[in-house]
Short mmCIF file of C-alpha atoms in Angstrom, two decimals:
data_model
loop_
_atom_site.label_atom_id
_atom_site.label_comp_id
_atom_site.label_asym_id
_atom_site.label_seq_id
_atom_site.Cartn_x
_atom_site.Cartn_y
_atom_site.Cartn_z
CA MET O 4 -11.96 102.21 142.60
CA ALA O 5 -10.53 104.10 145.57
CA SER O 6 -7.08 102.72 144.77
CA LEU O 7 -7.34 103.80 141.11
CA SER O 8 -8.44 107.26 142.24
CA ASN O 9 -5.42 107.49 144.55
CA ILE O 10 -3.07 106.44 141.75
CA ARG O 11 -4.60 109.02 139.40
CA ARG O 12 -4.34 111.84 141.95
CA LEU O 13 -0.78 110.92 142.92
CA GLY O 14 0.18 110.93 139.25
CA ILE O 15 -1.38 114.34 138.73
CA LYS O 16 0.59 115.59 141.74
CA GLU O 17 3.79 114.38 140.04
CA LEU O 18 2.87 116.19 136.85
CA TRP O 19 2.32 119.44 138.78
CA SER O 20 5.66 118.98 140.53
CA LEU O 21 7.36 118.44 137.18
CA ALA O 22 5.68 121.52 135.70
CA ARG O 23 7.17 123.62 138.52
CA ASP O 24 10.69 122.34 137.81
CA PRO O 25 12.07 124.49 134.93
CA MET O 26 15.32 122.54 134.65
CA MET O 27 13.48 119.28 134.03
CA ILE O 28 11.25 120.94 131.45
CA VAL O 29 14.32 122.26 129.63
CA LEU O 30 15.91 118.79 129.79
CA ILE O 31 12.82 117.15 128.27
CA LEU O 32 12.59 119.71 125.47
CA TYR O 33 16.30 119.53 124.69
CA THR O 34 16.46 115.73 124.79
CA PHE O 35 13.66 115.24 122.28
CA THR O 36 14.37 118.19 119.95
CA VAL O 37 17.91 119.58 119.75
CA SER O 38 19.54 116.32 120.86
CA ILE O 39 17.71 114.34 118.17
CA TYR O 40 18.57 116.83 115.43
CA VAL O 41 22.23 117.11 116.44
CA ALA O 42 22.68 113.34 116.67
CA ALA O 43 21.27 112.97 113.17
CA THR O 44 23.20 115.74 111.43
CA ALA O 45 26.47 116.36 113.29
CA MET O 46 29.64 114.58 112.13
CA PRO O 47 28.04 112.09 109.73
CA GLU O 48 29.97 108.88 109.12
CA THR O 49 28.95 108.79 105.46
CA LEU O 50 29.41 111.29 102.64
CA HIS O 51 26.61 113.75 102.16
CA HIS O 52 26.83 116.51 99.54
CA ALA O 53 30.63 116.71 99.74
CA ALA O 54 31.85 119.65 97.67
CA ILE O 55 34.04 118.53 94.77
CA ALA O 56 35.66 120.39 91.86
CA VAL O 57 37.27 118.85 88.78
CA VAL O 58 40.10 120.17 86.62
CA ASP O 59 39.41 118.43 83.29
CA GLU O 60 42.59 118.88 81.22
CA ASP O 61 41.77 115.93 78.97
CA SER O 62 38.27 116.83 77.71
CA SER O 63 37.73 113.27 76.51
CA ALA O 64 34.92 110.74 76.71
CA LEU O 65 36.66 109.06 79.65
CA SER O 66 37.04 112.31 81.61
CA ALA O 67 33.39 113.20 80.94
CA ARG O 68 32.37 109.76 82.22
CA ILE O 69 34.40 110.26 85.40
CA VAL O 70 32.92 113.72 86.04
CA SER O 71 29.36 112.45 85.60
CA ALA O 72 29.99 109.66 88.17
CA PHE O 73 30.13 112.19 91.01
CA ARG O 74 26.51 112.91 91.86
CA PRO O 75 24.23 113.58 94.83
CA PRO O 76 23.62 112.66 97.56
CA TRP O 77 27.26 111.66 98.12
CA PHE O 78 28.78 114.61 96.25
CA THR O 79 27.59 117.92 94.93
CA VAL O 80 27.48 118.39 91.17
CA PRO O 81 31.20 118.80 90.29
CA ALA O 82 32.38 122.32 89.51
CA LEU O 83 34.59 122.41 86.42
CA ILE O 84 37.47 124.79 87.16
CA ASP O 85 40.84 125.89 85.78
CA PRO O 86 44.03 124.62 87.46
CA ALA O 87 44.79 128.07 88.88
CA GLU O 88 41.50 128.12 90.81
CA ALA O 89 42.08 124.92 92.79
CA ASP O 90 44.06 126.25 95.74
CA ALA O 91 41.92 129.37 96.12
CA ARG O 92 38.68 127.33 96.22
CA MET O 93 40.05 125.05 98.92
CA ASP O 94 41.36 128.00 100.94
CA ARG O 95 37.87 129.56 100.86
CA GLY O 96 36.29 126.27 101.89
CA GLU O 97 34.28 126.00 98.65
CA SER O 98 35.63 122.56 97.74
CA THR O 99 36.60 119.66 99.97
CA PHE O 100 38.03 117.69 97.03
CA VAL O 101 39.72 118.86 93.82
CA LEU O 102 40.33 116.16 91.21
CA ASP O 103 42.84 116.93 88.45
CA LEU O 104 42.41 114.78 85.31
CA PRO O 105 45.67 115.21 83.30
CA PRO O 106 45.88 115.77 79.53
CA GLY O 107 46.13 112.56 77.53
CA LEU O 108 44.30 110.54 80.22
CA GLN O 109 42.14 108.56 77.81
CA ARG O 110 45.03 107.99 75.38
CA ASP O 111 47.30 106.66 78.13
CA VAL O 112 44.61 104.41 79.59
CA LEU O 113 43.83 102.82 76.22
CA ALA O 114 47.55 102.39 75.53
CA GLY O 115 47.97 100.42 78.75
CA ARG O 116 50.01 103.10 80.49
CA SER O 117 49.35 104.29 84.07
CA PRO O 118 48.60 108.03 84.04
CA THR O 119 48.86 110.06 87.25
CA ILE O 120 45.61 111.56 88.57
CA GLN O 121 45.96 114.16 91.33
CA LEU O 122 43.41 114.40 94.16
CA SER O 123 43.70 117.35 96.55
CA ILE O 124 41.80 117.03 99.84
CA ASP O 125 40.91 119.60 102.49
CA ALA O 126 41.82 117.44 105.49
CA THR O 127 40.45 119.99 107.98
CA ARG O 128 37.09 118.40 107.19
CA MET O 129 38.27 115.19 108.75
CA SER O 130 35.16 113.00 108.53
CA GLN O 131 34.43 113.68 104.86
CA ALA O 132 38.12 113.71 103.94
CA PHE O 133 38.66 110.14 105.13
CA THR O 134 35.55 108.54 103.66
CA GLY O 135 35.62 110.71 100.52
CA ASN O 136 39.17 109.67 99.66
CA VAL O 137 38.16 106.01 99.60
CA GLN O 138 34.94 106.70 97.70
CA ILE O 139 36.67 108.77 95.00
CA GLN O 140 39.32 106.10 94.44
CA ARG O 141 36.57 103.49 94.08
CA ILE O 142 34.67 105.64 91.57
CA LEU O 143 37.81 106.24 89.50
CA ALA O 144 38.70 102.54 89.41
CA THR O 145 35.14 101.56 88.48
CA GLU O 146 34.71 104.13 85.72
CA ILE O 147 38.12 103.53 84.12
CA ALA O 148 37.63 99.75 84.20
CA GLY O 149 34.17 100.12 82.67
CA PHE O 150 35.48 102.41 79.93
CA VAL O 151 38.27 100.00 79.04
CA ARG O 152 35.91 97.02 78.88
CA ARG O 153 33.52 98.92 76.62
CA ASP O 154 36.33 99.99 74.29
CA GLU O 155 37.64 96.43 74.04
CA GLY O 156 34.19 95.21 73.10
CA VAL O 157 33.85 92.81 76.05
CA THR O 158 30.27 91.62 76.34
CA ARG O 159 28.49 91.75 79.67
CA LEU O 160 27.74 88.59 81.55
CA PRO O 161 24.16 87.34 81.17
CA VAL O 162 23.70 87.48 84.96
CA GLY O 163 24.30 90.63 86.95
CA LEU O 164 24.06 91.65 90.61
CA ASP O 165 21.60 94.46 91.30
CA LEU O 166 22.00 95.83 94.83
CA ARG O 167 19.10 97.60 96.52
CA MET O 168 19.14 99.02 100.04
CA ARG O 169 15.91 98.72 101.99
CA PHE O 170 14.61 101.60 104.19
CA ASN O 171 17.61 103.82 103.48
CA PRO O 172 18.53 103.62 99.76
CA ASN O 173 21.26 106.27 99.99
CA LEU O 174 22.64 105.00 103.32
CA GLU O 175 22.20 108.42 104.92
CA GLN O 176 23.53 108.43 108.48
CA ALA O 177 20.88 110.94 109.61
CA TRP O 178 18.12 108.39 109.10
CA PHE O 179 19.71 105.92 111.49
CA GLY O 180 20.98 108.52 113.95
CA ALA O 181 17.63 110.26 114.47
CA LEU O 182 15.61 107.13 115.20
CA MET O 183 18.28 105.54 117.39
CA GLU O 184 18.58 108.75 119.41
CA ILE O 185 14.84 108.64 120.16
CA ILE O 186 15.14 105.00 121.23
CA ASN O 187 18.10 105.80 123.51
CA ASN O 188 16.54 108.97 124.94
CA VAL O 189 13.37 107.14 125.97
CA THR O 190 15.52 105.06 128.32
CA LEU O 191 17.58 108.02 129.50
CA LEU O 192 14.71 110.35 130.32
CA SER O 193 12.48 107.74 131.96
CA LEU O 194 15.25 106.82 134.41
CA ILE O 195 16.01 110.47 135.18
CA LEU O 196 12.41 111.65 135.64
CA THR O 197 11.22 108.87 137.94
CA GLY O 198 14.39 108.85 140.02
CA ALA O 199 14.45 112.63 140.33
CA ALA O 200 10.76 112.66 141.31
CA LEU O 201 11.41 110.41 144.31
CA ILE O 202 14.60 112.17 145.39
CA ARG O 203 12.92 115.56 145.02
CA GLU O 204 10.18 114.47 147.43
CA ARG O 205 12.74 113.20 149.90
CA GLU O 206 14.75 116.44 149.76
CA HIS O 207 11.65 118.61 150.11
CA GLY O 208 10.23 116.49 152.93
CA THR O 209 6.96 115.74 151.12
CA ILE O 210 7.52 111.98 151.26
CA GLU O 211 6.75 112.12 154.99
CA HIS O 212 3.37 113.67 154.17
CA LEU O 213 2.54 110.71 151.95
CA LEU O 214 3.37 108.28 154.75
CA VAL O 215 0.55 109.63 156.94
CA MET O 216 -1.98 109.56 154.11
CA PRO O 217 -4.24 106.54 153.38
CA VAL O 218 -2.19 105.45 150.38
CA SER O 219 -0.06 102.33 149.92
CA PRO O 220 3.53 102.18 148.64
CA ALA O 221 2.26 100.47 145.48
CA GLU O 222 -0.11 103.38 144.80
CA ILE O 223 2.68 105.92 145.34
CA MET O 224 4.98 104.05 142.98
CA LEU O 225 2.31 103.51 140.31
CA GLY O 226 1.49 107.22 140.43
CA LYS O 227 5.09 108.04 139.59
CA VAL O 228 5.31 105.33 136.92
CA TRP O 229 2.27 106.35 134.90
CA SER O 230 2.82 110.11 135.15
CA MET O 231 6.52 110.14 134.22
CA GLY O 232 5.94 107.43 131.62
CA LEU O 233 3.20 109.54 130.03
CA VAL O 234 5.53 112.53 129.79
CA VAL O 235 8.22 110.50 128.02
CA LEU O 236 5.65 108.82 125.75
CA LEU O 237 4.21 112.16 124.59
CA ALA O 238 7.71 113.62 124.17
CA ALA O 239 8.77 110.65 122.03
CA LEU O 240 5.63 110.97 119.89
CA GLY O 241 6.20 114.70 119.38
CA SER O 242 9.85 114.14 118.50
CA LEU O 243 9.05 111.35 116.06
CA ALA O 244 6.43 113.46 114.26
CA GLY O 245 8.03 116.89 114.48
CA VAL O 246 11.81 116.43 114.42
CA VAL O 247 12.25 113.11 112.61
CA GLN O 248 9.46 113.12 110.03
CA ILE O 249 9.05 116.87 109.40
CA ALA O 250 12.41 118.53 110.14
CA LEU O 251 14.70 115.70 109.03
CA GLN O 252 12.36 114.15 106.42
CA VAL O 253 13.06 110.61 107.64
CA PRO O 254 10.35 108.15 106.57
CA VAL O 255 8.97 105.74 109.17
CA GLN O 256 8.22 102.37 107.62
CA GLY O 257 6.08 100.76 110.33
CA SER O 258 3.15 101.55 112.58
CA VAL O 259 3.68 104.50 114.90
CA ALA O 260 0.94 103.15 117.20
CA LEU O 261 2.79 99.84 117.55
CA PHE O 262 6.03 101.69 118.30
CA LEU O 263 4.28 103.73 121.03
CA ALA O 264 2.92 100.51 122.52
CA LEU O 265 6.48 99.19 122.68
CA VAL O 266 7.59 102.46 124.29
CA ALA O 267 4.87 102.07 126.94
CA LEU O 268 6.01 98.53 127.75
CA HIS O 269 9.63 99.67 127.93
CA LEU O 270 8.70 102.62 130.16
CA PHE O 271 7.02 100.24 132.59
CA ALA O 272 10.41 98.59 133.08
CA THR O 273 12.68 101.65 133.03
CA THR O 274 10.54 103.82 135.31
CA SER O 275 10.55 101.00 137.85
CA MET O 276 14.32 100.81 137.50
CA GLY O 277 14.57 104.57 138.04
CA ILE O 278 12.66 104.31 141.32
CA PHE O 279 14.92 101.47 142.45
CA LEU O 280 18.03 103.56 141.78
CA ALA O 281 16.48 106.47 143.66
CA THR O 282 15.96 104.27 146.73
CA LEU O 283 19.68 103.49 146.72
CA ALA O 284 20.79 107.13 146.37
CA ARG O 285 20.50 109.76 149.09
CA SER O 286 20.91 112.81 146.87
CA MET O 287 20.82 113.87 143.24
CA PRO O 288 24.63 113.69 142.82
CA GLN O 289 24.61 110.09 144.07
CA PHE O 290 21.71 109.30 141.76
CA ALA O 291 23.59 110.79 138.80
CA LEU O 292 26.63 108.56 139.50
CA LEU O 293 24.44 105.47 139.76
CA LEU O 294 22.71 106.47 136.54
CA VAL O 295 26.02 106.59 134.66
CA LEU O 296 26.96 103.11 135.87
CA VAL O 297 23.61 101.68 134.76
CA LEU O 298 22.79 103.69 131.66
CA LEU O 299 26.05 103.24 129.74
CA PRO O 300 25.96 99.42 129.72
CA LEU O 301 22.26 99.46 128.88
CA GLN O 302 22.81 101.62 125.81
CA LEU O 303 26.18 100.33 124.64
CA LEU O 304 25.39 96.62 124.97
CA SER O 305 21.75 96.59 123.87
CA GLY O 306 22.50 96.38 120.15
CA GLY O 307 21.79 100.00 119.29
CA VAL O 308 25.44 101.07 118.99
CA THR O 309 27.07 97.83 117.86
CA PRO O 310 25.41 94.59 116.67
CA ARG O 311 24.84 92.06 119.42
CA GLU O 312 26.30 89.37 117.17
CA SER O 313 29.74 91.00 117.47
CA MET O 314 29.71 90.83 121.28
CA PRO O 315 31.05 87.93 123.38
CA GLN O 316 28.51 85.16 123.89
CA ALA O 317 28.45 85.73 127.65
CA VAL O 318 27.55 89.41 127.18
CA GLN O 319 24.80 88.50 124.72
CA GLN O 320 23.23 86.11 127.21
CA LEU O 321 23.59 88.53 130.13
CA MET O 322 21.98 91.42 128.25
CA LEU O 323 18.85 89.35 127.59
CA ALA O 324 17.86 90.31 131.13
CA ALA O 325 17.95 94.03 130.20
CA PRO O 326 14.78 95.64 128.82
CA THR O 327 16.77 97.81 126.40
CA THR O 328 17.95 94.76 124.43
CA HIS O 329 14.42 93.73 123.54
CA PHE O 330 13.20 97.31 123.09
CA VAL O 331 15.97 98.20 120.62
CA ALA O 332 15.41 95.03 118.58
CA ALA O 333 11.64 95.51 118.42
CA ALA O 334 11.76 99.27 117.80
CA GLN O 335 14.27 98.88 114.95
CA ALA O 336 12.12 96.16 113.39
CA VAL O 337 9.03 98.40 113.47
CA LEU O 338 10.61 101.72 112.46
CA TYR O 339 13.18 100.43 109.96
CA ARG O 340 11.55 97.37 108.42
CA GLY O 341 7.84 97.95 109.02
CA ALA O 342 7.44 94.81 111.13
CA GLY O 343 4.08 94.01 112.70
CA LEU O 344 3.03 92.45 115.97
CA GLU O 345 3.38 88.96 114.48
CA VAL O 346 7.13 89.61 114.21
CA ILE O 347 7.95 91.50 117.40
CA TRP O 348 5.66 89.70 119.86
CA PRO O 349 8.56 87.78 121.51
CA GLN O 350 10.31 91.06 122.35
CA ALA O 351 7.04 92.59 123.57
CA LEU O 352 6.41 89.59 125.81
CA ALA O 353 9.97 89.81 127.16
CA LEU O 354 9.50 93.52 127.92
CA LEU O 355 6.30 92.76 129.83
CA ALA O 356 7.98 90.00 131.85
CA ILE O 357 11.10 92.05 132.64
CA GLY O 358 8.99 95.09 133.50
CA SER O 359 6.82 93.08 135.89
CA ALA O 360 9.89 91.62 137.60
CA LEU O 361 11.55 95.03 137.91
CA PHE O 362 8.35 96.57 139.26
CA ALA O 363 7.96 93.87 141.91
CA PHE O 364 11.63 94.14 142.92
CA SER O 365 11.54 97.95 143.02
CA LEU O 366 8.28 97.93 144.99
CA SER O 367 9.84 95.65 147.60
CA ARG O 368 12.83 97.98 147.93
CA PHE O 369 10.54 101.03 147.99
CA ARG O 370 8.49 99.54 150.85
CA ARG O 371 11.64 98.89 152.89
CA THR O 372 12.82 102.46 152.28
CA LEU O 373 9.49 103.92 153.39
CA GLY O 374 9.51 101.65 156.43
CA GLN O 375 12.94 102.95 157.46
CA MET O 376 11.73 106.54 157.03
CA GLY O 377 8.58 105.89 159.04
#
């Protein structure tokens, strides 16, 4: 009981120290609010309400069919304009795409000729310009081919393919970006907070005070682990509820409680890793350099940015020793697909094992560091 009381009091001391550090408070707030929102909405890889205008010089059934094919959420409702308005609308930024359907379009298509359709693109909007060009060409080809088949009286096949996207029916990039940013920021902030807490004590000289107190290295380390882990856990919960579900309107398929349990297991591993990095560094600049060397591989090779299946086999096997690999796989299964404990228990067990190993290794290094200081 005395040991638990020491761990509780040491953790509370860490929370008070964090509360008196305005830069860390700003970092926490930014990481789980603005950073999440920006990652979800800035520079989307997919089309989202791209502004399009159509010059319909044919006024036929085929041109009407083409115009009606451009619909939200990929495009805005097309604005029907005169040819003279096209350049002015693009200069004012009102339209990213202007599609000109020439007179006699339907007649030429039915006669087997190849009419020329003009598509003007505002290429200053680089992301939408590239993906929108491909999407518009696909829509045109699909609608013209469908119109020709209908006119020729070709019957449909008795079997058709009906595609349905799970979790994200419209394939909106914001839905993936917001949740993945939370998953990545849990790792980022837990490493920073625990490492900075230890280095801050060393720079302020308070670590020497702890050495003369009746507390063990394990109690000191556990105090930092639970307090900094609690801060990240609460920040992740607030971000998931406030930014993701309310501000961005992203639905969460699975159990939030199960996701938070996974976060707690992951924090046990990453906070221990943060303390280990802090024992290697002698100052905050050194810690920051070490953090870059460790954090980038953890995030880039864990499966959150690119699928693990596309990586070399050796990298896949090596990254099984990293907690982020199992955390990303389990968190995606819960948040995206609504998986339960019966599905993600292997990842949860791996997180517990890796976290225990990292804690034991970091504790050994922490004891040696304190012994050198004493």
